[in-house]
């Protein structure tokens, strides 16, 4: 399944005999919960999943958004109607990076039939497509979570990756440079990492074309002969970097870019780990 689906294609699919499962994952850093927006209106038939409580484990040694427990994730996905071998479409209200977490997480869980709605909820409503406020629970699914479908890095592996590969930091430039740090213990970035802000993957809410993404990554410093991995603040928005690399043709579904799941929230909480500041990798 292609990582992206257009609003037009989703509308057609929802009118078909076997519509996809649609997951609304609207979320705001610091709240309030996106569930409030969902209850006001959402893509017809969509189920809401909360990033903080359903798509992550509680914050702790693994960072602010550690990977969820596989058994707990299986229960969450089944309650949302996710079925074995059946397509899933995720959307958010921003640049697609939270929906990309769902794309990454389902593939990690062994369910590759998943796509992100290009343009998200904003594009859907801007086109005058139907919205409803029905919060009836879907028919439970039967998905089986089989973790390990996507490669991950721990802190030591992320540090080592900068020696032989390209580690991309998905955060905003001012956080990468260490000029501000609104949520994590220390400012800066992992020494050797390059900045690839998630905001650069899209334009006017839509994902860039494959050639445009490839050109962007080349300008950042991604080389075809070096492996590439990604991290961000808490392992969420870096999922969109992994997805963008695949869209660009730099990686493939069979060999995706690894994700440092603990990301800066875990790295910066360990005083023994160095932090670089400024515009250069360090």
mmCIF file of C-alpha atoms in Angstrom:
data_model
loop_
_atom_site.group_PDB
_atom_site.id
_atom_site.type_symbol
_atom_site.label_atom_id
_atom_site.label_comp_id
_atom_site.label_asym_id
_atom_site.label_seq_id
_atom_site.Cartn_x
_atom_site.Cartn_y
_atom_site.Cartn_z
ATOM 1 C CA UNK A 1 0.000 0.000 0.000
ATOM 2 C CA UNK A 2 1.366 3.421 -0.961
ATOM 3 C CA UNK A 3 2.149 5.591 2.071
ATOM 4 C CA UNK A 4 -0.168 8.380 0.871
ATOM 5 C CA UNK A 5 -3.809 8.426 -0.174
ATOM 6 C CA UNK A 6 -5.569 11.422 -1.709
ATOM 7 C CA UNK A 7 -8.851 12.831 -0.469
ATOM 8 C CA UNK A 8 -10.416 11.793 -3.775
ATOM 9 C CA UNK A 9 -9.230 8.203 -3.433
ATOM 10 C CA UNK A 10 -10.394 7.977 0.173
ATOM 11 C CA UNK A 11 -13.837 9.297 -0.743
ATOM 12 C CA UNK A 12 -14.161 6.626 -3.431
ATOM 13 C CA UNK A 13 -12.937 3.918 -1.068
ATOM 14 C CA UNK A 14 -15.409 4.923 1.641
ATOM 15 C CA UNK A 15 -18.239 4.476 -0.843
ATOM 16 C CA UNK A 16 -17.010 1.011 -1.792
ATOM 17 C CA UNK A 17 -18.108 -2.387 -0.575
ATOM 18 C CA UNK A 18 -15.098 -2.769 1.736
ATOM 19 C CA UNK A 19 -14.205 0.710 3.018
ATOM 20 C CA UNK A 20 -10.904 1.165 4.842
ATOM 21 C CA UNK A 21 -10.656 1.674 8.583
ATOM 22 C CA UNK A 22 -10.115 5.398 9.166
ATOM 23 C CA UNK A 23 -8.232 6.636 12.234
ATOM 24 C CA UNK A 24 -8.469 10.235 13.439
ATOM 25 C CA UNK A 25 -5.295 11.073 15.363
ATOM 26 C CA UNK A 26 -5.574 14.845 15.737
ATOM 27 C CA UNK A 27 -3.299 15.983 18.556
ATOM 28 C CA UNK A 28 -1.767 19.125 20.035
ATOM 29 C CA UNK A 29 1.496 19.362 21.945
ATOM 30 C CA UNK A 30 0.377 20.374 25.418
ATOM 31 C CA UNK A 31 -3.325 19.737 24.710
ATOM 32 C CA UNK A 32 -6.237 19.975 24.749
ATOM 33 C CA UNK A 33 -7.051 16.507 23.498
ATOM 34 C CA UNK A 34 -7.894 16.108 19.848
ATOM 35 C CA UNK A 35 -10.844 13.987 20.934
ATOM 36 C CA UNK A 36 -12.789 17.219 21.425
ATOM 37 C CA UNK A 37 -12.299 18.086 17.752
ATOM 38 C CA UNK A 38 -13.235 14.541 16.768
ATOM 39 C CA UNK A 39 -16.516 14.748 18.671
ATOM 40 C CA UNK A 40 -17.403 17.968 16.857
ATOM 41 C CA UNK A 41 -16.821 16.423 13.448
ATOM 42 C CA UNK A 42 -14.695 13.840 11.637
ATOM 43 C CA UNK A 43 -14.429 11.808 8.453
ATOM 44 C CA UNK A 44 -17.489 9.532 8.433
ATOM 45 C CA UNK A 45 -16.824 6.236 10.179
ATOM 46 C CA UNK A 46 -13.479 7.322 11.640
ATOM 47 C CA UNK A 47 -12.407 6.121 15.078
ATOM 48 C CA UNK A 48 -10.361 8.385 17.343
ATOM 49 C CA UNK A 49 -7.028 7.296 18.822
ATOM 50 C CA UNK A 50 -5.080 9.380 21.319
ATOM 51 C CA UNK A 51 -1.335 9.676 20.744
ATOM 52 C CA UNK A 52 -0.460 10.138 24.411
ATOM 53 C CA UNK A 53 -2.554 7.373 25.985
ATOM 54 C CA UNK A 54 -3.255 4.829 23.228
ATOM 55 C CA UNK A 55 -0.402 5.033 20.730
ATOM 56 C CA UNK A 56 2.415 5.395 23.280
ATOM 57 C CA UNK A 57 3.469 3.958 26.605
ATOM 58 C CA UNK A 58 3.600 6.340 29.594
ATOM 59 C CA UNK A 59 6.541 8.770 29.617
ATOM 60 C CA UNK A 60 9.645 7.581 31.416
ATOM 61 C CA UNK A 61 13.103 6.232 30.768
ATOM 62 C CA UNK A 62 12.138 5.589 27.130
ATOM 63 C CA UNK A 63 11.244 9.230 26.496
ATOM 64 C CA UNK A 64 8.008 11.199 26.211
ATOM 65 C CA UNK A 65 6.293 8.861 23.736
ATOM 66 C CA UNK A 66 7.794 5.365 24.088
ATOM 67 C CA UNK A 67 6.491 2.613 21.862
ATOM 68 C CA UNK A 68 3.269 1.125 23.227
ATOM 69 C CA UNK A 69 3.163 -2.320 24.782
ATOM 70 C CA UNK A 70 2.313 -4.720 21.917
ATOM 71 C CA UNK A 71 -0.598 -6.334 23.768
ATOM 72 C CA UNK A 72 -2.024 -2.937 24.712
ATOM 73 C CA UNK A 73 -1.625 -1.673 21.143
ATOM 74 C CA UNK A 74 -3.390 -4.755 19.796
ATOM 75 C CA UNK A 75 -6.344 -4.034 22.086
ATOM 76 C CA UNK A 76 -6.467 -0.394 20.997
ATOM 77 C CA UNK A 77 -6.334 -1.247 17.302
ATOM 78 C CA UNK A 78 -8.931 -3.981 17.590
ATOM 79 C CA UNK A 79 -11.280 -1.608 19.437
ATOM 80 C CA UNK A 80 -10.820 0.847 16.550
ATOM 81 C CA UNK A 81 -11.884 -1.839 14.070
ATOM 82 C CA UNK A 82 -8.498 -2.682 12.535
ATOM 83 C CA UNK A 83 -8.625 -6.077 10.834
ATOM 84 C CA UNK A 84 -5.969 -8.399 9.495
ATOM 85 C CA UNK A 85 -5.093 -7.614 5.875
ATOM 86 C CA UNK A 86 -7.561 -4.702 5.708
ATOM 87 C CA UNK A 87 -6.440 -1.174 4.731
ATOM 88 C CA UNK A 88 -6.156 1.623 7.276
ATOM 89 C CA UNK A 89 -6.055 5.370 6.600
ATOM 90 C CA UNK A 90 -4.857 7.838 9.250
ATOM 91 C CA UNK A 91 -5.233 11.601 9.305
ATOM 92 C CA UNK A 92 -4.381 14.510 11.604
ATOM 93 C CA UNK A 93 -4.973 18.252 11.578
ATOM 94 C CA UNK A 94 -1.413 19.340 10.885
ATOM 95 C CA UNK A 95 1.384 18.459 8.496
ATOM 96 C CA UNK A 96 0.756 14.711 8.557
ATOM 97 C CA UNK A 97 3.508 13.940 11.054
ATOM 98 C CA UNK A 98 1.192 12.518 13.737
ATOM 99 C CA UNK A 99 -0.636 10.439 11.125
ATOM 100 C CA UNK A 100 2.791 9.278 9.974
ATOM 101 C CA UNK A 101 3.352 7.945 13.507
ATOM 102 C CA UNK A 102 0.316 5.687 12.928
ATOM 103 C CA UNK A 103 1.686 4.681 9.517
ATOM 104 C CA UNK A 104 5.033 3.800 11.119
ATOM 105 C CA UNK A 105 3.492 2.140 14.166
ATOM 106 C CA UNK A 106 1.202 -0.137 12.168
ATOM 107 C CA UNK A 107 4.048 -1.196 9.932
ATOM 108 C CA UNK A 108 6.182 -1.813 13.018
ATOM 109 C CA UNK A 109 3.294 -3.942 14.297
ATOM 110 C CA UNK A 110 3.268 -6.036 11.130
ATOM 111 C CA UNK A 111 0.315 -4.371 9.385
ATOM 112 C CA UNK A 112 1.651 -2.782 6.161
ATOM 113 C CA UNK A 113 -1.788 -1.934 4.723
ATOM 114 C CA UNK A 114 -1.765 1.638 5.966
ATOM 115 C CA UNK A 115 -1.643 5.112 4.413
ATOM 116 C CA UNK A 116 -1.695 8.764 5.480
ATOM 117 C CA UNK A 117 -4.404 11.067 4.128
ATOM 118 C CA UNK A 118 -2.615 13.698 2.057
ATOM 119 C CA UNK A 119 -3.641 17.115 3.354
ATOM 120 C CA UNK A 120 -5.325 15.635 6.416
ATOM 121 C CA UNK A 121 -8.620 16.792 7.863
ATOM 122 C CA UNK A 122 -8.069 20.337 6.619
ATOM 123 C CA UNK A 123 -7.964 19.225 2.987
ATOM 124 C CA UNK A 124 -10.975 16.966 3.487
ATOM 125 C CA UNK A 125 -13.140 19.778 4.857
ATOM 126 C CA UNK A 126 -11.792 22.428 2.470
ATOM 127 C CA UNK A 127 -13.146 20.340 -0.399
ATOM 128 C CA UNK A 128 -16.583 20.205 1.197
ATOM 129 C CA UNK A 129 -16.456 16.472 1.818
ATOM 130 C CA UNK A 130 -18.840 14.903 4.324
ATOM 131 C CA UNK A 131 -18.203 15.178 8.052
ATOM 132 C CA UNK A 132 -20.197 13.678 10.894
ATOM 133 C CA UNK A 133 -20.158 13.608 14.680
ATOM 134 C CA UNK A 134 -21.209 9.984 15.212
ATOM 135 C CA UNK A 135 -19.031 8.411 17.914
ATOM 136 C CA UNK A 136 -20.542 4.929 17.794
ATOM 137 C CA UNK A 137 -17.856 2.337 18.472
ATOM 138 C CA UNK A 138 -16.857 0.383 15.352
ATOM 139 C CA UNK A 139 -17.184 -3.372 14.999
ATOM 140 C CA UNK A 140 -14.080 -4.770 16.758
ATOM 141 C CA UNK A 141 -11.250 -5.949 14.532
ATOM 142 C CA UNK A 142 -8.985 -8.963 14.713
ATOM 143 C CA UNK A 143 -5.558 -7.480 13.946
ATOM 144 C CA UNK A 144 -2.592 -9.288 15.465
ATOM 145 C CA UNK A 145 0.322 -7.077 16.537
ATOM 146 C CA UNK A 146 3.664 -8.600 15.558
ATOM 147 C CA UNK A 147 6.307 -6.059 16.621
ATOM 148 C CA UNK A 148 9.556 -5.667 14.732
ATOM 149 C CA UNK A 149 8.325 -4.725 11.271
ATOM 150 C CA UNK A 150 10.271 -1.441 11.267
ATOM 151 C CA UNK A 151 13.897 -0.954 12.414
ATOM 152 C CA UNK A 152 14.578 1.025 15.580
ATOM 153 C CA UNK A 153 17.655 2.486 17.274
ATOM 154 C CA UNK A 154 18.483 2.930 20.932
ATOM 155 C CA UNK A 155 20.634 5.811 22.222
ATOM 156 C CA UNK A 156 23.951 4.015 21.749
ATOM 157 C CA UNK A 157 23.017 2.965 18.235
ATOM 158 C CA UNK A 158 21.940 6.522 17.384
ATOM 159 C CA UNK A 159 25.301 7.841 18.591
ATOM 160 C CA UNK A 160 27.161 5.251 16.527
ATOM 161 C CA UNK A 161 25.004 5.937 13.472
ATOM 162 C CA UNK A 162 26.486 9.385 12.988
ATOM 163 C CA UNK A 163 29.902 7.821 12.289
ATOM 164 C CA UNK A 164 28.867 5.605 9.395
ATOM 165 C CA UNK A 165 25.544 7.064 8.278
ATOM 166 C CA UNK A 166 23.366 10.164 8.233
ATOM 167 C CA UNK A 167 21.205 10.868 11.275
ATOM 168 C CA UNK A 168 18.388 13.337 10.622
ATOM 169 C CA UNK A 169 16.829 15.520 13.319
ATOM 170 C CA UNK A 170 13.193 16.254 12.452
ATOM 171 C CA UNK A 171 12.654 19.121 14.895
ATOM 172 C CA UNK A 172 12.241 22.795 14.093
ATOM 173 C CA UNK A 173 15.537 24.578 13.286
ATOM 174 C CA UNK A 174 15.513 26.685 16.460
ATOM 175 C CA UNK A 175 15.258 23.558 18.606
ATOM 176 C CA UNK A 176 17.975 21.818 16.575
ATOM 177 C CA UNK A 177 20.244 24.834 17.067
ATOM 178 C CA UNK A 178 19.540 24.853 20.792
ATOM 179 C CA UNK A 179 18.052 28.341 20.840
ATOM 180 C CA UNK A 180 14.918 27.095 22.581
ATOM 181 C CA UNK A 181 13.717 23.899 24.201
ATOM 182 C CA UNK A 182 10.083 24.028 25.331
ATOM 183 C CA UNK A 183 9.600 20.468 26.579
ATOM 184 C CA UNK A 184 12.810 18.477 27.039
ATOM 185 C CA UNK A 185 15.525 18.689 29.751
ATOM 186 C CA UNK A 186 18.278 20.218 27.610
ATOM 187 C CA UNK A 187 18.586 22.176 24.381
ATOM 188 C CA UNK A 188 20.644 21.183 21.343
ATOM 189 C CA UNK A 189 20.947 18.126 19.136
ATOM 190 C CA UNK A 190 22.768 14.815 18.906
ATOM 191 C CA UNK A 191 26.313 15.587 17.749
ATOM 192 C CA UNK A 192 26.711 14.763 14.072
ATOM 193 C CA UNK A 193 22.996 14.941 13.233
ATOM 194 C CA UNK A 194 21.653 17.016 10.332
ATOM 195 C CA UNK A 195 18.459 19.051 10.561
ATOM 196 C CA UNK A 196 15.509 17.914 8.404
ATOM 197 C CA UNK A 197 12.447 19.696 9.831
ATOM 198 C CA UNK A 198 9.142 17.942 9.249
ATOM 199 C CA UNK A 199 7.640 21.225 8.073
ATOM 200 C CA UNK A 200 9.711 20.929 4.900
ATOM 201 C CA UNK A 201 7.958 17.741 3.762
ATOM 202 C CA UNK A 202 4.768 19.564 2.841
ATOM 203 C CA UNK A 203 3.599 22.703 1.069
ATOM 204 C CA UNK A 204 0.125 24.181 1.588
ATOM 205 C CA UNK A 205 -0.704 21.119 3.661
ATOM 206 C CA UNK A 206 0.096 18.573 0.938
ATOM 207 C CA UNK A 207 3.149 16.328 0.786
ATOM 208 C CA UNK A 208 5.801 17.270 -1.750
ATOM 209 C CA UNK A 209 6.277 15.153 -4.844
ATOM 210 C CA UNK A 210 8.870 12.383 -4.812
ATOM 211 C CA UNK A 211 11.379 14.402 -6.907
ATOM 212 C CA UNK A 212 10.936 17.450 -4.663
ATOM 213 C CA UNK A 213 11.484 15.363 -1.532
ATOM 214 C CA UNK A 214 14.559 13.734 -3.062
ATOM 215 C CA UNK A 215 15.971 17.157 -3.961
ATOM 216 C CA UNK A 216 15.308 18.421 -0.437
ATOM 217 C CA UNK A 217 17.072 15.491 1.213
ATOM 218 C CA UNK A 218 20.023 15.867 -1.138
ATOM 219 C CA UNK A 219 20.302 19.553 -0.180
ATOM 220 C CA UNK A 220 20.252 18.593 3.502
ATOM 221 C CA UNK A 221 23.138 16.193 2.979
ATOM 222 C CA UNK A 222 21.585 12.764 2.542
ATOM 223 C CA UNK A 223 23.877 10.761 0.271
ATOM 224 C CA UNK A 224 22.786 7.656 -1.664
ATOM 225 C CA UNK A 225 25.806 5.667 -0.516
ATOM 226 C CA UNK A 226 25.240 6.213 3.230
ATOM 227 C CA UNK A 227 22.523 4.715 5.439
ATOM 228 C CA UNK A 228 20.055 7.195 6.915
ATOM 229 C CA UNK A 229 18.071 7.245 10.160
ATOM 230 C CA UNK A 230 15.853 9.741 11.967
ATOM 231 C CA UNK A 231 14.917 11.123 15.371
ATOM 232 C CA UNK A 232 12.920 14.073 16.717
ATOM 233 C CA UNK A 233 11.705 15.254 20.103
ATOM 234 C CA UNK A 234 9.946 12.105 21.255
ATOM 235 C CA UNK A 235 9.922 9.697 18.303
ATOM 236 C CA UNK A 236 6.636 10.923 16.790
ATOM 237 C CA UNK A 237 7.373 13.455 14.051
ATOM 238 C CA UNK A 238 10.515 11.589 12.968
ATOM 239 C CA UNK A 239 8.096 8.977 11.631
ATOM 240 C CA UNK A 240 7.283 11.484 8.885
ATOM 241 C CA UNK A 241 10.979 11.656 7.984
ATOM 242 C CA UNK A 242 11.043 7.869 7.626
ATOM 243 C CA UNK A 243 7.957 8.116 5.429
ATOM 244 C CA UNK A 244 9.313 11.020 3.374
ATOM 245 C CA UNK A 245 12.540 9.115 2.703
ATOM 246 C CA UNK A 246 10.479 6.252 1.327
ATOM 247 C CA UNK A 247 8.308 8.573 -0.755
ATOM 248 C CA UNK A 248 11.477 10.116 -2.179
ATOM 249 C CA UNK A 249 12.809 6.696 -3.205
ATOM 250 C CA UNK A 250 15.848 7.041 -0.952
ATOM 251 C CA UNK A 251 14.717 4.052 1.096
ATOM 252 C CA UNK A 252 12.333 1.220 0.244
ATOM 253 C CA UNK A 253 9.501 -0.585 2.064
ATOM 254 C CA UNK A 254 11.830 -3.574 2.445
ATOM 255 C CA UNK A 255 14.681 -1.444 3.807
ATOM 256 C CA UNK A 256 13.208 1.587 5.619
ATOM 257 C CA UNK A 257 15.203 4.123 7.587
ATOM 258 C CA UNK A 258 15.634 3.224 11.278
ATOM 259 C CA UNK A 259 13.941 5.399 13.895
ATOM 260 C CA UNK A 260 15.505 6.371 17.220
ATOM 261 C CA UNK A 261 12.310 5.913 19.209
ATOM 262 C CA UNK A 262 13.476 7.603 22.440
ATOM 263 C CA UNK A 263 14.745 10.587 20.455
ATOM 264 C CA UNK A 264 15.822 13.858 22.061
ATOM 265 C CA UNK A 265 13.492 13.438 25.048
ATOM 266 C CA UNK A 266 15.451 10.348 26.086
ATOM 267 C CA UNK A 267 18.884 11.549 24.964
ATOM 268 C CA UNK A 268 18.664 14.921 26.726
ATOM 269 C CA UNK A 269 17.561 13.340 30.016
ATOM 270 C CA UNK A 270 20.897 11.513 30.295
ATOM 271 C CA UNK A 271 23.560 14.019 31.456
ATOM 272 C CA UNK A 272 26.339 11.732 30.240
ATOM 273 C CA UNK A 273 25.295 12.222 26.609
ATOM 274 C CA UNK A 274 26.716 15.258 24.775
ATOM 275 C CA UNK A 275 24.616 17.959 23.157
ATOM 276 C CA UNK A 276 25.687 20.070 20.189
ATOM 277 C CA UNK A 277 24.306 23.552 19.566
ATOM 278 C CA UNK A 278 24.329 25.917 16.645
ATOM 279 C CA UNK A 279 23.592 25.336 12.955
ATOM 280 C CA UNK A 280 26.356 22.810 12.343
ATOM 281 C CA UNK A 281 26.196 19.061 13.103
ATOM 282 C CA UNK A 282 28.941 19.338 15.740
#
